[in-house]
CSV table of C-alpha atoms and ligand atoms in Angstrom, one decimal:
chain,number,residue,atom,x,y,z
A,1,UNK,CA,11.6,19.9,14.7
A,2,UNK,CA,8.4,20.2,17.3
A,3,UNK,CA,5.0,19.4,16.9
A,4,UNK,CA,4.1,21.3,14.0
A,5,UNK,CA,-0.1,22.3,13.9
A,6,UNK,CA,-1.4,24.4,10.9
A,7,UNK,CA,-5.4,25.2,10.4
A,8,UNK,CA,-7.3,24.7,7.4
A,9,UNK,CA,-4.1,23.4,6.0
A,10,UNK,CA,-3.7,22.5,1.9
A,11,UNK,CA,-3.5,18.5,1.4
A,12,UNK,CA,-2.6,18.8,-2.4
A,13,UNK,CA,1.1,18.2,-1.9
A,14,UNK,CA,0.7,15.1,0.8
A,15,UNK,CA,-1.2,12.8,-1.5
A,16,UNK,CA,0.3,10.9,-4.7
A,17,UNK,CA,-2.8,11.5,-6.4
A,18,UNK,CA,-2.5,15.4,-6.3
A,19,UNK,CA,-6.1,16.4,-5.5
A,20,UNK,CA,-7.0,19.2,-3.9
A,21,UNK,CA,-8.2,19.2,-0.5
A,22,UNK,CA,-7.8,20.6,2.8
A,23,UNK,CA,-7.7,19.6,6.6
A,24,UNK,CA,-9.3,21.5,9.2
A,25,UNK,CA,-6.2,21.0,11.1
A,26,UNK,CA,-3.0,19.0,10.5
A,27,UNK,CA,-0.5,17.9,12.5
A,28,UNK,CA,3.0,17.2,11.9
A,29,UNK,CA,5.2,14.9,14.0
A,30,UNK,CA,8.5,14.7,13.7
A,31,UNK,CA,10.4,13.9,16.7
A,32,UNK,CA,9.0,10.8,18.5
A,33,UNK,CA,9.5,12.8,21.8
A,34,UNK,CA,6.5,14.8,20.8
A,35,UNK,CA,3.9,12.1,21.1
A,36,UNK,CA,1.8,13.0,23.7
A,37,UNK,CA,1.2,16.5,22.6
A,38,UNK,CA,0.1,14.9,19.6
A,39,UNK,CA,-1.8,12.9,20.9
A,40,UNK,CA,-2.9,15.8,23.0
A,41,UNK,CA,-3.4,17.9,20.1
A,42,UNK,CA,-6.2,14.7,18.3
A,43,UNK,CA,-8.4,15.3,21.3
A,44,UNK,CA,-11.6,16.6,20.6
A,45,UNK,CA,-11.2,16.4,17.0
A,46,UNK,CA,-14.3,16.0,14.8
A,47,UNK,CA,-12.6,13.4,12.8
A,48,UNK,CA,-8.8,12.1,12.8
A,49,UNK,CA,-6.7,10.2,9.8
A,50,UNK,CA,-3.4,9.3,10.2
A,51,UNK,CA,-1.6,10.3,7.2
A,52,UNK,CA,2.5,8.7,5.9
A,53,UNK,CA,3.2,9.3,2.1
A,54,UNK,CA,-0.8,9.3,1.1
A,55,UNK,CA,0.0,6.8,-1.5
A,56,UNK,CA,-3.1,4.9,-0.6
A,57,UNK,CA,-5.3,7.4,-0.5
A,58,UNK,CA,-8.4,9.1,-2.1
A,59,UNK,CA,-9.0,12.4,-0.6
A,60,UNK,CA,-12.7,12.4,-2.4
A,61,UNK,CA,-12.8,16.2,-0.5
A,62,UNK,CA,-12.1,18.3,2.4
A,63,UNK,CA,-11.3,16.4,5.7
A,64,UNK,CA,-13.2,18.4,8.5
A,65,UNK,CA,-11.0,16.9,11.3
A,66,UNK,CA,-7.8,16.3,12.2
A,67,UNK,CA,-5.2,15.2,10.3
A,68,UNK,CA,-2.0,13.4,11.7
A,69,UNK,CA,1.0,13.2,9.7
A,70,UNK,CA,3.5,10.8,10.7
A,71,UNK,CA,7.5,12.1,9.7
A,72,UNK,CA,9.2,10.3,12.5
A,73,UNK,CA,12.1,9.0,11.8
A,74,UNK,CA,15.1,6.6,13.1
A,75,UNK,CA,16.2,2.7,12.2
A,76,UNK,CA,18.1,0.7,14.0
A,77,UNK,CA,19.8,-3.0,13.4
A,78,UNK,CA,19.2,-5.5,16.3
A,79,UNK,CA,20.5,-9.0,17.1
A,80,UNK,CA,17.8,-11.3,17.1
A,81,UNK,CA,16.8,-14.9,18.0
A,82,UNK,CA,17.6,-15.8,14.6
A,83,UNK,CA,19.5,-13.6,12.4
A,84,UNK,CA,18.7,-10.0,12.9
A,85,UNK,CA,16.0,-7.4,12.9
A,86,UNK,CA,15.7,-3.9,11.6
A,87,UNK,CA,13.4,-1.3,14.1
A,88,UNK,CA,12.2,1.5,11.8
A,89,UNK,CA,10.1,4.4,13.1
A,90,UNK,CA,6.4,4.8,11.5
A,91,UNK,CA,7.8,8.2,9.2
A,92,UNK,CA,10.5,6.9,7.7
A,93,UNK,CA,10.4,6.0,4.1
A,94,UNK,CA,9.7,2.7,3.3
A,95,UNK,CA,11.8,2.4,0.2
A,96,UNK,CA,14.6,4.7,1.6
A,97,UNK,CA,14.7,1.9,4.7
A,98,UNK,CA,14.6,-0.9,1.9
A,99,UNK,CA,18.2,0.8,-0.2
A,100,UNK,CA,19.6,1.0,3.8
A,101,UNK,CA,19.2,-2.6,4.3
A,102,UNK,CA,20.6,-3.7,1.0
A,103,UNK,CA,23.5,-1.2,1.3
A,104,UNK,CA,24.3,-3.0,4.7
A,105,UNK,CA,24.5,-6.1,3.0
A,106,UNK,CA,21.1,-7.4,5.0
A,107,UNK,CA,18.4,-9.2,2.2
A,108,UNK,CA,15.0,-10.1,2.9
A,109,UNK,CA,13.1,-6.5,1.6
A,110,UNK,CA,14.5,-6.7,-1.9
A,111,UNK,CA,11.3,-8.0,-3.7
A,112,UNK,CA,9.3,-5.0,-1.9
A,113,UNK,CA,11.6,-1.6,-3.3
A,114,UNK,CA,10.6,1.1,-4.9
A,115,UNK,CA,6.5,0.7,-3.2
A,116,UNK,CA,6.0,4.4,-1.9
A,117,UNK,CA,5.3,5.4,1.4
A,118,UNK,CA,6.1,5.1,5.2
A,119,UNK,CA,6.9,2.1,7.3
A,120,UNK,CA,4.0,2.1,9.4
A,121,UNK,CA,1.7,2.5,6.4
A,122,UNK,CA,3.3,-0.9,5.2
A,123,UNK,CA,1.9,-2.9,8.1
A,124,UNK,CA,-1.7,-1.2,7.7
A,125,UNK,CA,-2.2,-3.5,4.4
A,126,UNK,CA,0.4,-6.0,4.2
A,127,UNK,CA,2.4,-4.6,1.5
A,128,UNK,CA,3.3,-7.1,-1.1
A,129,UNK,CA,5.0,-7.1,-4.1
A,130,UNK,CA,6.8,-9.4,-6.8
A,131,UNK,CA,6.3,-12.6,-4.6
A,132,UNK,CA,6.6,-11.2,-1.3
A,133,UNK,CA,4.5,-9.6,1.3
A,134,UNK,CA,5.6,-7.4,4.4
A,135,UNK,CA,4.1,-10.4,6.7
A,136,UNK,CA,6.9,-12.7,5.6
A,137,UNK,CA,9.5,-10.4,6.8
A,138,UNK,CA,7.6,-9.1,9.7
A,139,UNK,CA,8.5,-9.3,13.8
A,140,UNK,CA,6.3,-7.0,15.4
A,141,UNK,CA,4.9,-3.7,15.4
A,142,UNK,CA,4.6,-0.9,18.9
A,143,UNK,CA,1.0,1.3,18.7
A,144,UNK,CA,-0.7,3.6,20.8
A,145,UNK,CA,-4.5,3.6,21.1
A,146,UNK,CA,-5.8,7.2,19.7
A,147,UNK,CA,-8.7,6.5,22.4
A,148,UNK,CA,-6.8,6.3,25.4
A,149,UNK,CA,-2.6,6.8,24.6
A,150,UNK,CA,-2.0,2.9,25.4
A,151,UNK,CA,0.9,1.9,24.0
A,152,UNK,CA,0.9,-1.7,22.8
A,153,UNK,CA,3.1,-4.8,20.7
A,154,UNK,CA,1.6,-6.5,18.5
A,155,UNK,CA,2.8,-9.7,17.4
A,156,UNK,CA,2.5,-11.1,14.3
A,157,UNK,CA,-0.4,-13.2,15.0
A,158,UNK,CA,-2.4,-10.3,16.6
A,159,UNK,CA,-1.9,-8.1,13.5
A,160,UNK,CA,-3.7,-11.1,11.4
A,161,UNK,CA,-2.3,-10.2,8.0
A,162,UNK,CA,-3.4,-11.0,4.6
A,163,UNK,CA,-3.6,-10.1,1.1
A,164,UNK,CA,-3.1,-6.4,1.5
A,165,UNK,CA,-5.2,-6.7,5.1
A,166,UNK,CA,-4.7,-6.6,8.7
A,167,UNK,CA,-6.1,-6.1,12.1
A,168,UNK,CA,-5.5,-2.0,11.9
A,169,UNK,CA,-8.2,-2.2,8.5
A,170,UNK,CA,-11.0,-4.5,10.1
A,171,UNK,CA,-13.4,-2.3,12.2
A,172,UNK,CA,-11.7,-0.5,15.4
A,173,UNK,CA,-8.4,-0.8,13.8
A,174,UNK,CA,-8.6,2.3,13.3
A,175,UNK,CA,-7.8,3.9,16.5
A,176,UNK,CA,-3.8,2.2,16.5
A,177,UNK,CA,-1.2,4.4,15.3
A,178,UNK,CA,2.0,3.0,14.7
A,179,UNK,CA,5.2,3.8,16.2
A,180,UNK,CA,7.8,1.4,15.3
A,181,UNK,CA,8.1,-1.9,13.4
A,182,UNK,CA,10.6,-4.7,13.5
A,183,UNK,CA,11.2,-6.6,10.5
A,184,UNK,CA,13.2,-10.4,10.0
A,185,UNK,CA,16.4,-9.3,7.8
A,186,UNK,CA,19.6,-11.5,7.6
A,187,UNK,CA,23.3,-11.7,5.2
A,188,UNK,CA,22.1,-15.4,4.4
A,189,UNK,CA,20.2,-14.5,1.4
A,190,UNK,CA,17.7,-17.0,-0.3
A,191,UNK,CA,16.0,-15.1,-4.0
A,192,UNK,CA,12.4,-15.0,-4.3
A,193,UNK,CA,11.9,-15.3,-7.7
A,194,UNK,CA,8.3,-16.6,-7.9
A,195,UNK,CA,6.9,-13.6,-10.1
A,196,UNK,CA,7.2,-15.1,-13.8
A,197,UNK,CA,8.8,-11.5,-14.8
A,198,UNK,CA,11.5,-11.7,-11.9
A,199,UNK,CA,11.9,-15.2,-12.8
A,200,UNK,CA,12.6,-14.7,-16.4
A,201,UNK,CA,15.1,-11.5,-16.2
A,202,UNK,CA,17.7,-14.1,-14.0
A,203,UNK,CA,16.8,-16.9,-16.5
A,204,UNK,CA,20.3,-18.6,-17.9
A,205,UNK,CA,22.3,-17.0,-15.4
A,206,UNK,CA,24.2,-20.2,-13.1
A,207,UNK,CA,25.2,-17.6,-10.4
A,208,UNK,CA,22.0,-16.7,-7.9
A,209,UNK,CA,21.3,-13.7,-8.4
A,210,UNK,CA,22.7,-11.3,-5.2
A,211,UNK,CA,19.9,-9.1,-3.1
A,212,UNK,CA,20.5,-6.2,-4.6
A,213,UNK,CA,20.5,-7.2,-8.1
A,214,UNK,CA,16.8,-8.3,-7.1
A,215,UNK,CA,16.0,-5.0,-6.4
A,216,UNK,CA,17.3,-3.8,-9.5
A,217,UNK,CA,15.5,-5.8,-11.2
A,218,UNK,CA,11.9,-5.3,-9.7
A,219,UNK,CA,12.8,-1.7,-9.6
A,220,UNK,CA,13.4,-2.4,-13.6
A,221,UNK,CA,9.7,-4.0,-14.2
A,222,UNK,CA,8.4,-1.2,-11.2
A,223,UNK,CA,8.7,1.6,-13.7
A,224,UNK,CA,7.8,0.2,-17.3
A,225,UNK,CA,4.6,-0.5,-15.7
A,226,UNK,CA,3.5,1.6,-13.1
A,227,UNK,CA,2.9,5.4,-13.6
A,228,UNK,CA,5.6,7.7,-11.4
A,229,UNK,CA,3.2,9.5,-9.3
A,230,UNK,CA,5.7,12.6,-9.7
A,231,UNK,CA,4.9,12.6,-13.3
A,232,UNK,CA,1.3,11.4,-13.3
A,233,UNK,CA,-0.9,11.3,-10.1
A,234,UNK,CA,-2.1,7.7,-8.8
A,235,UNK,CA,-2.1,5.7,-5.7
A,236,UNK,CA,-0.5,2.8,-7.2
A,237,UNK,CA,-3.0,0.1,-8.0
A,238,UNK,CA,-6.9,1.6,-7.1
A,239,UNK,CA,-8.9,-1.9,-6.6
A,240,UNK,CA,-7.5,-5.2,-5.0
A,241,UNK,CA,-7.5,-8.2,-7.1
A,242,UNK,CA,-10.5,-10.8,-6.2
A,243,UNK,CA,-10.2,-13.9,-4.7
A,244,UNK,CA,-12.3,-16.3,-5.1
A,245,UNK,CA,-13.1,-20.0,-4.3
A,246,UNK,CA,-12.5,-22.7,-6.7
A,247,UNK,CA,-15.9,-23.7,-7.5
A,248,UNK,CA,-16.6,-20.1,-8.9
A,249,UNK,CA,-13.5,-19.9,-10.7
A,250,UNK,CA,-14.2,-23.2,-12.3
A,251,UNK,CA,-17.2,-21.2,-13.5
A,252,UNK,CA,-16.1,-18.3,-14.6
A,253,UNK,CA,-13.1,-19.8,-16.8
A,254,UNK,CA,-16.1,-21.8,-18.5
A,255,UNK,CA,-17.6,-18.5,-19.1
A,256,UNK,CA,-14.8,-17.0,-20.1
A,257,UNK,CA,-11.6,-19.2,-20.7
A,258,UNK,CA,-8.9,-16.0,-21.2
A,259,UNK,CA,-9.3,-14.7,-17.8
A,260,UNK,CA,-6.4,-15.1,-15.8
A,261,UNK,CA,-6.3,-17.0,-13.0
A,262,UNK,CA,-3.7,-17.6,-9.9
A,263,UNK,CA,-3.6,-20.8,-7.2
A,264,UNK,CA,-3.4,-19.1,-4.1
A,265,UNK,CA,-4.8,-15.5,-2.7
A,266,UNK,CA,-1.7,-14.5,-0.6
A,267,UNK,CA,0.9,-16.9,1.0
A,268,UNK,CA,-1.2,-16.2,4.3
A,269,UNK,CA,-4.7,-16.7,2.8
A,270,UNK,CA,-6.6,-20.5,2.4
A,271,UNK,CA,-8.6,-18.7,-0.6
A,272,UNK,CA,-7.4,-20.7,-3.4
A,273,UNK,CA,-7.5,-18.6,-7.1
A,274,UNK,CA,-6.8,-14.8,-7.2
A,275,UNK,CA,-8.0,-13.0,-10.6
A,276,UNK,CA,-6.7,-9.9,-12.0
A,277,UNK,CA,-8.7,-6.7,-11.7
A,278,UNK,CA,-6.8,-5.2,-14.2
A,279,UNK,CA,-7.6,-7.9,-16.8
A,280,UNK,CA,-11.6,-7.3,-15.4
A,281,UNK,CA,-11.0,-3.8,-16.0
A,282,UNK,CA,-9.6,-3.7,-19.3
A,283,UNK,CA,-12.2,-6.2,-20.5
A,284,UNK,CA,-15.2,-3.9,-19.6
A,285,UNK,CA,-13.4,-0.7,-22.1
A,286,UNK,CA,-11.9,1.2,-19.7
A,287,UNK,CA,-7.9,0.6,-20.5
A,288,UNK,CA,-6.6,4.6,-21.2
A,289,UNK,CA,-10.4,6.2,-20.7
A,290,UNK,CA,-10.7,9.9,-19.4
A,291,UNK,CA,-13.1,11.6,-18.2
A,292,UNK,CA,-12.0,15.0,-17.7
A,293,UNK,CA,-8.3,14.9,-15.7
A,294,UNK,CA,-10.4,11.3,-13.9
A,295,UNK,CA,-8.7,8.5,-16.4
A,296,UNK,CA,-7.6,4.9,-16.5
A,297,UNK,CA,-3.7,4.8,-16.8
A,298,UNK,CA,-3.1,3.8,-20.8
A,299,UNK,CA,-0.6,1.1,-20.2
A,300,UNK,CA,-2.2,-0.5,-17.0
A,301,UNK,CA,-6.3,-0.6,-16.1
A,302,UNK,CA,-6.2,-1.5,-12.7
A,303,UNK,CA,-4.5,2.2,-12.1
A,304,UNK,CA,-6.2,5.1,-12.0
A,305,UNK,CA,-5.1,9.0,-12.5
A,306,UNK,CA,-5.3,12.6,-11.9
A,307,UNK,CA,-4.0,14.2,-15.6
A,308,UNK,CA,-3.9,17.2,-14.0
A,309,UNK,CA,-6.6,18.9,-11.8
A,310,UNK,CA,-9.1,16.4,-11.5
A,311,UNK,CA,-10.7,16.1,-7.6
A,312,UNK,CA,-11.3,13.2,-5.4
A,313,UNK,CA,-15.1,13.2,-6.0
A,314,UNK,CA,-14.5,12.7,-10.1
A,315,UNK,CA,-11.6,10.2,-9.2
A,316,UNK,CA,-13.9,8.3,-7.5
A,317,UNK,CA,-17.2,8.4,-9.4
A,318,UNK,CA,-15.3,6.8,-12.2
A,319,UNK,CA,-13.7,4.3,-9.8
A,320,UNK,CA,-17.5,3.5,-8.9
A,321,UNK,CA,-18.9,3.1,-12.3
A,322,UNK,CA,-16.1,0.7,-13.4
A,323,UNK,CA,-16.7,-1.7,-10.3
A,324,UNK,CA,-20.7,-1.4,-11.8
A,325,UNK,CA,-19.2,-2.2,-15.3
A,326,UNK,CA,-17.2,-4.9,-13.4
A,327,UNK,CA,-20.3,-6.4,-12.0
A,328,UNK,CA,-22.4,-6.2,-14.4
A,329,UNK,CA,-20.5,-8.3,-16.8
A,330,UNK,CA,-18.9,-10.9,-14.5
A,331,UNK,CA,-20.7,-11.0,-11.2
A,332,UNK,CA,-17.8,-9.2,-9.3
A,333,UNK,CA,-17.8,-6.5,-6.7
A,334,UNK,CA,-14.1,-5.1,-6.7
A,335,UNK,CA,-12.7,-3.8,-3.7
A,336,UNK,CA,-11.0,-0.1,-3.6
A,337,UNK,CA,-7.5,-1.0,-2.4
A,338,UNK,CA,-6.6,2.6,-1.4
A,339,UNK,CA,-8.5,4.4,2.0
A,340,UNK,CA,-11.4,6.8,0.7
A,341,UNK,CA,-11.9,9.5,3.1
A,342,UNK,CA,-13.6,12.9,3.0
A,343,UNK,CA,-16.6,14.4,0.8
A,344,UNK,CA,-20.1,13.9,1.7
B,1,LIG,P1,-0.9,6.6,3.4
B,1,LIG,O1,-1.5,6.7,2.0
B,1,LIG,O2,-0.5,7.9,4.0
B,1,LIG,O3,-2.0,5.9,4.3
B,1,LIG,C1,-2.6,4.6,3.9
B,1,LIG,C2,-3.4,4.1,5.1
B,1,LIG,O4,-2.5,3.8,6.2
B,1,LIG,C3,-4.4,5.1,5.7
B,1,LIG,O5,-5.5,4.4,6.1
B,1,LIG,C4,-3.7,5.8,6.8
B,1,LIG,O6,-4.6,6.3,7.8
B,1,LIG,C5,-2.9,4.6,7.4
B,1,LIG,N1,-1.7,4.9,8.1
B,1,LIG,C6,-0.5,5.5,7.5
B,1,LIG,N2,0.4,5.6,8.4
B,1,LIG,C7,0.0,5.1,9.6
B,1,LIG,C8,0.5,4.9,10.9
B,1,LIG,N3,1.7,5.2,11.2
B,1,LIG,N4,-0.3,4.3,11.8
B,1,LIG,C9,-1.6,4.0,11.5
B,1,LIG,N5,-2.1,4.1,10.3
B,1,LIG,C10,-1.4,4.7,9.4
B,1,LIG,N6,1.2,-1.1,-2.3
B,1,LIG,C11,1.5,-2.4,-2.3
B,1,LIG,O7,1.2,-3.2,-1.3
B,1,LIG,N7,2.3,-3.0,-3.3
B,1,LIG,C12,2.8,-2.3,-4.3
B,1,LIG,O8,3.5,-2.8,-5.2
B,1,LIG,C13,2.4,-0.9,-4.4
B,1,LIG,N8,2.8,-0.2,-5.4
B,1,LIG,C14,2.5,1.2,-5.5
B,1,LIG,C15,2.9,1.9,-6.6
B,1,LIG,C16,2.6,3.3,-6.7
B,1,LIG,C17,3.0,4.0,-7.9
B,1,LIG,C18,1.8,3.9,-5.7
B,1,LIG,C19,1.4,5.3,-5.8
B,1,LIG,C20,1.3,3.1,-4.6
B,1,LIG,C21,1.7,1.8,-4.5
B,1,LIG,N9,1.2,0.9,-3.4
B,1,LIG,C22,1.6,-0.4,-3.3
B,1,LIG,C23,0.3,1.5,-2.4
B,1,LIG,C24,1.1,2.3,-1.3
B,1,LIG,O9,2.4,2.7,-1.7
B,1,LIG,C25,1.2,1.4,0.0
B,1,LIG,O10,0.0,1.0,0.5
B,1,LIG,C26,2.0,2.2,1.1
B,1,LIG,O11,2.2,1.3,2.2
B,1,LIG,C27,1.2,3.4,1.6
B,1,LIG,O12,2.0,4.2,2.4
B,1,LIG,P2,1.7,5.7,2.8
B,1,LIG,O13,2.7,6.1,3.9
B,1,LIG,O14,1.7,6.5,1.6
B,1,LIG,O15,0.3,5.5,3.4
B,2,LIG,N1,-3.7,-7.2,-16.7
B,2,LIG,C1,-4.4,-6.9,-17.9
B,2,LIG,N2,-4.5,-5.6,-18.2
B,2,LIG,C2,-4.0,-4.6,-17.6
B,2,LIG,C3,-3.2,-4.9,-16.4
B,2,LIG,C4,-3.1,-6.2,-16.0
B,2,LIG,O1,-5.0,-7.8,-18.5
B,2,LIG,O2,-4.1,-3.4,-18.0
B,2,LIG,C5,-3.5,-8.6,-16.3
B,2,LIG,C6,-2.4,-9.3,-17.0
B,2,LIG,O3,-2.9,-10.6,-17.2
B,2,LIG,C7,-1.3,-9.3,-16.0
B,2,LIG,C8,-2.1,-9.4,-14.7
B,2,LIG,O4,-3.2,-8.6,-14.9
B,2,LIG,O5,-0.4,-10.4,-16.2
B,2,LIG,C9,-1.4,-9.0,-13.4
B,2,LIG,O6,-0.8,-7.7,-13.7
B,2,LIG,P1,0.5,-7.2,-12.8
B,2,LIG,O7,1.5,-8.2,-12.9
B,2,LIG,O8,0.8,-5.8,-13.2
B,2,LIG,O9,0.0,-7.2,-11.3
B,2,LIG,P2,-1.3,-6.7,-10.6
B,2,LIG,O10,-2.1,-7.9,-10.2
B,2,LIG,O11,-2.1,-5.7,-11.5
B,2,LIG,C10,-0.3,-6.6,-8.3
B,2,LIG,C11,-0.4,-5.7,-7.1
B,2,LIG,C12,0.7,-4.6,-7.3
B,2,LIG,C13,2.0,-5.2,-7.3
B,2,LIG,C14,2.1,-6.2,-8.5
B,2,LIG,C15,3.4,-7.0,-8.5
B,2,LIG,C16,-2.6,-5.7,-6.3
B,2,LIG,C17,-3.9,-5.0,-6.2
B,2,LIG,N3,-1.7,-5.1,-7.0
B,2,LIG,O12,-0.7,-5.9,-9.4
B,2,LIG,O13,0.6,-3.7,-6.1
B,2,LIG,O14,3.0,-4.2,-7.4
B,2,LIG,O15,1.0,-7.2,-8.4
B,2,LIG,O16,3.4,-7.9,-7.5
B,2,LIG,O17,-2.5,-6.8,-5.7
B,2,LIG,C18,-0.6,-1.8,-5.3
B,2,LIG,O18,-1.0,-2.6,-4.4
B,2,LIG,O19,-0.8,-0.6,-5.3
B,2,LIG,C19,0.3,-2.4,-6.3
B,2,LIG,C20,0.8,-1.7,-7.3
């Protein structure tokens, strides 16, 4: 399909939290071919986002710029140094690429099905689920520069990943779209079965459990406890969970001795106790609260949702007033995990 431009273009449909909310322009790529007239195509623009699934995104209003969305598609298996490697283009979908490997008998992406989205979203935050992030899997990435059509590789290093961060979220990182990435994939097939949940469904079995029945199984926990955004709109979960250092960790289980606590930030991080927002949350009240269609999914607090026609701008002022419930009873700024664009 060619380069597909439409003005003041609807947004509802392209963001799993189904606000309203328009582009001044959008543009849709489909064929990788057709880079440089979208590239072409950004210049000038007021304002650009790159847009995949919009999973992790707030659209808190109209975006007066242009917006790129990225539908290219294409994977391909590769011999590598060791084992193999899978090259998937930005627009394909990151789940639909994770059911390919498995169906091809290549393990590594099990623990990471069923997140929604594109592949080149995935690199953007370090997706990471059930005991594994992308970065564990990950070979390298291909990017242009939106400021001058550069094309460049990054390397693993250069992307500097870690709990749901990189390089393309730190200031400038903006300006990279990504093409392509290559991810570490192989038949030799070692289960990741660090998350107590996984853990416990594979308990008593003396066979190891095969890749796909992983993936089963974390698409089994996957929907009895995060909303379907087809049913219910959310962007998965809305604030990252904090990390913090030992010594104030030490002092806030001595203030508070239920709060859970985990060794370790990310496998890539040397921060050494993570805490869980959604415990935080549901502390402060705000487990199943709505405001309006703005509410606090009922079963799990750190995810928020549209019931039905609330906007971005009510989305996020009650996303703001639980990180100022949040701080004001335990000293905590949470972090918005999803990007928050438009609005005044
Ligand atoms: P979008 O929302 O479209 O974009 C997200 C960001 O990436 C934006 O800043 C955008 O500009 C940028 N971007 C997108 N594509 C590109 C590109 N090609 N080049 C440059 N920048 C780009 N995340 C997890 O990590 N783990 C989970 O377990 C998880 N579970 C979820 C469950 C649900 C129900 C939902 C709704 C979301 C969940 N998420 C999870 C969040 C989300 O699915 C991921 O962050 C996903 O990678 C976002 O992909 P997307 O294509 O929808 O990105
Ligand atoms: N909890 C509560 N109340 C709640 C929800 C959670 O007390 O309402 C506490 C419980 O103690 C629970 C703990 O929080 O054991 C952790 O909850 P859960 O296992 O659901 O994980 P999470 O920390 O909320 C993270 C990721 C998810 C990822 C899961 C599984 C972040 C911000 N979120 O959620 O990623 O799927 O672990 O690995 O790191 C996303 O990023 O969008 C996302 C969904």
């Amino acid at each position: 399909m060619p380069l597909r431009i439409t003005d003041n273009a609807p947004l509802d449909a392209l963001n799993t939290f189904g606000v309203s909310a328009r582009a001044r322009r959008l543009v849709e790529l489909d064929d990788p071919a057709d880079l440089p007239a979208a590239l072409a195509a950004l210049v000038g623009a007021p304002a650009r986002l790159v847009l995949g699934g919009g999973s992790n995104l707030l659209l808190a209003g109209d975006f007066d710029g242009t917006v790129l969305r990225m539908r290219t598609r294409g994977r391909q298996r590769q011999p590598a140094a060791i084992g193999e490697e899978v090259s998937l283009q930005a627009g394909e979908s990151w789940d639909e690429a994770v059911r390919w490997t498995l169906d091809q008998g290549l393990a590594g992406l099990e623990n990471l099905a069923m997140i929604p989205g594109t592949c080149g979203a995935a690199a953007i935050q370090n997706i990471g689920a059930y005991g594994v992030e992308l970065a564990e899997r990950f070979a390298g990435l291909s990017a242009v520069d939106l400021d001058t059509g550069r094309q460049q590789a990054f390397t693993p290093e250069a992307c500097r990943f870690g709990y749901r961060d990189s390089v393309f979220k730190q200031p400038g990182g903006e300006r990279w779209l990504i093409l392509r990435l290559r991810l570490r994939v192989g038949p030799q097939f070692a289960p990741v079965l660090s998350y107590a949940p996984l853990a416990a469904a594979f308990a008593g079995r003396s066979a190891t459990p095969s890749a796909a029945e992983v993936a089963t199984e974390v698409r089994r926990i996957r929907a009895s406890r995060l909303p379907d955004p087809a049913r219910i709109g959310n962007a998965g979960s809305f604030f990252k969970n904090p990390v913090v250092n030992a010594a104030l960790a030490q002092a806030l289980h001595e203030r508070h001795p239920g709060m859970p606590m985990h060794p370790g930030g990310s496998s890539l991080s040397d921060a050494p106790v993570k805490l869980s927002a959604g415990w935080l949350i549901e502390q402060c009240g705000w487990k199943g609260h709505r405001d309006g269609d703005a509410g606090v999914h009922a079963d799990h607090a750190l995810v928020l949702v549209n019931h039905g026609r609330a906007s971005g701008a009510e989305l996020l002022r009650l996303a703001m007033a639980i990180r100022a419930s949040v701080h004001e009873r335990f000293g905590l700024w949470l972090e918005p995990e999803p990007r928050i664009v438009g609005g005044s």
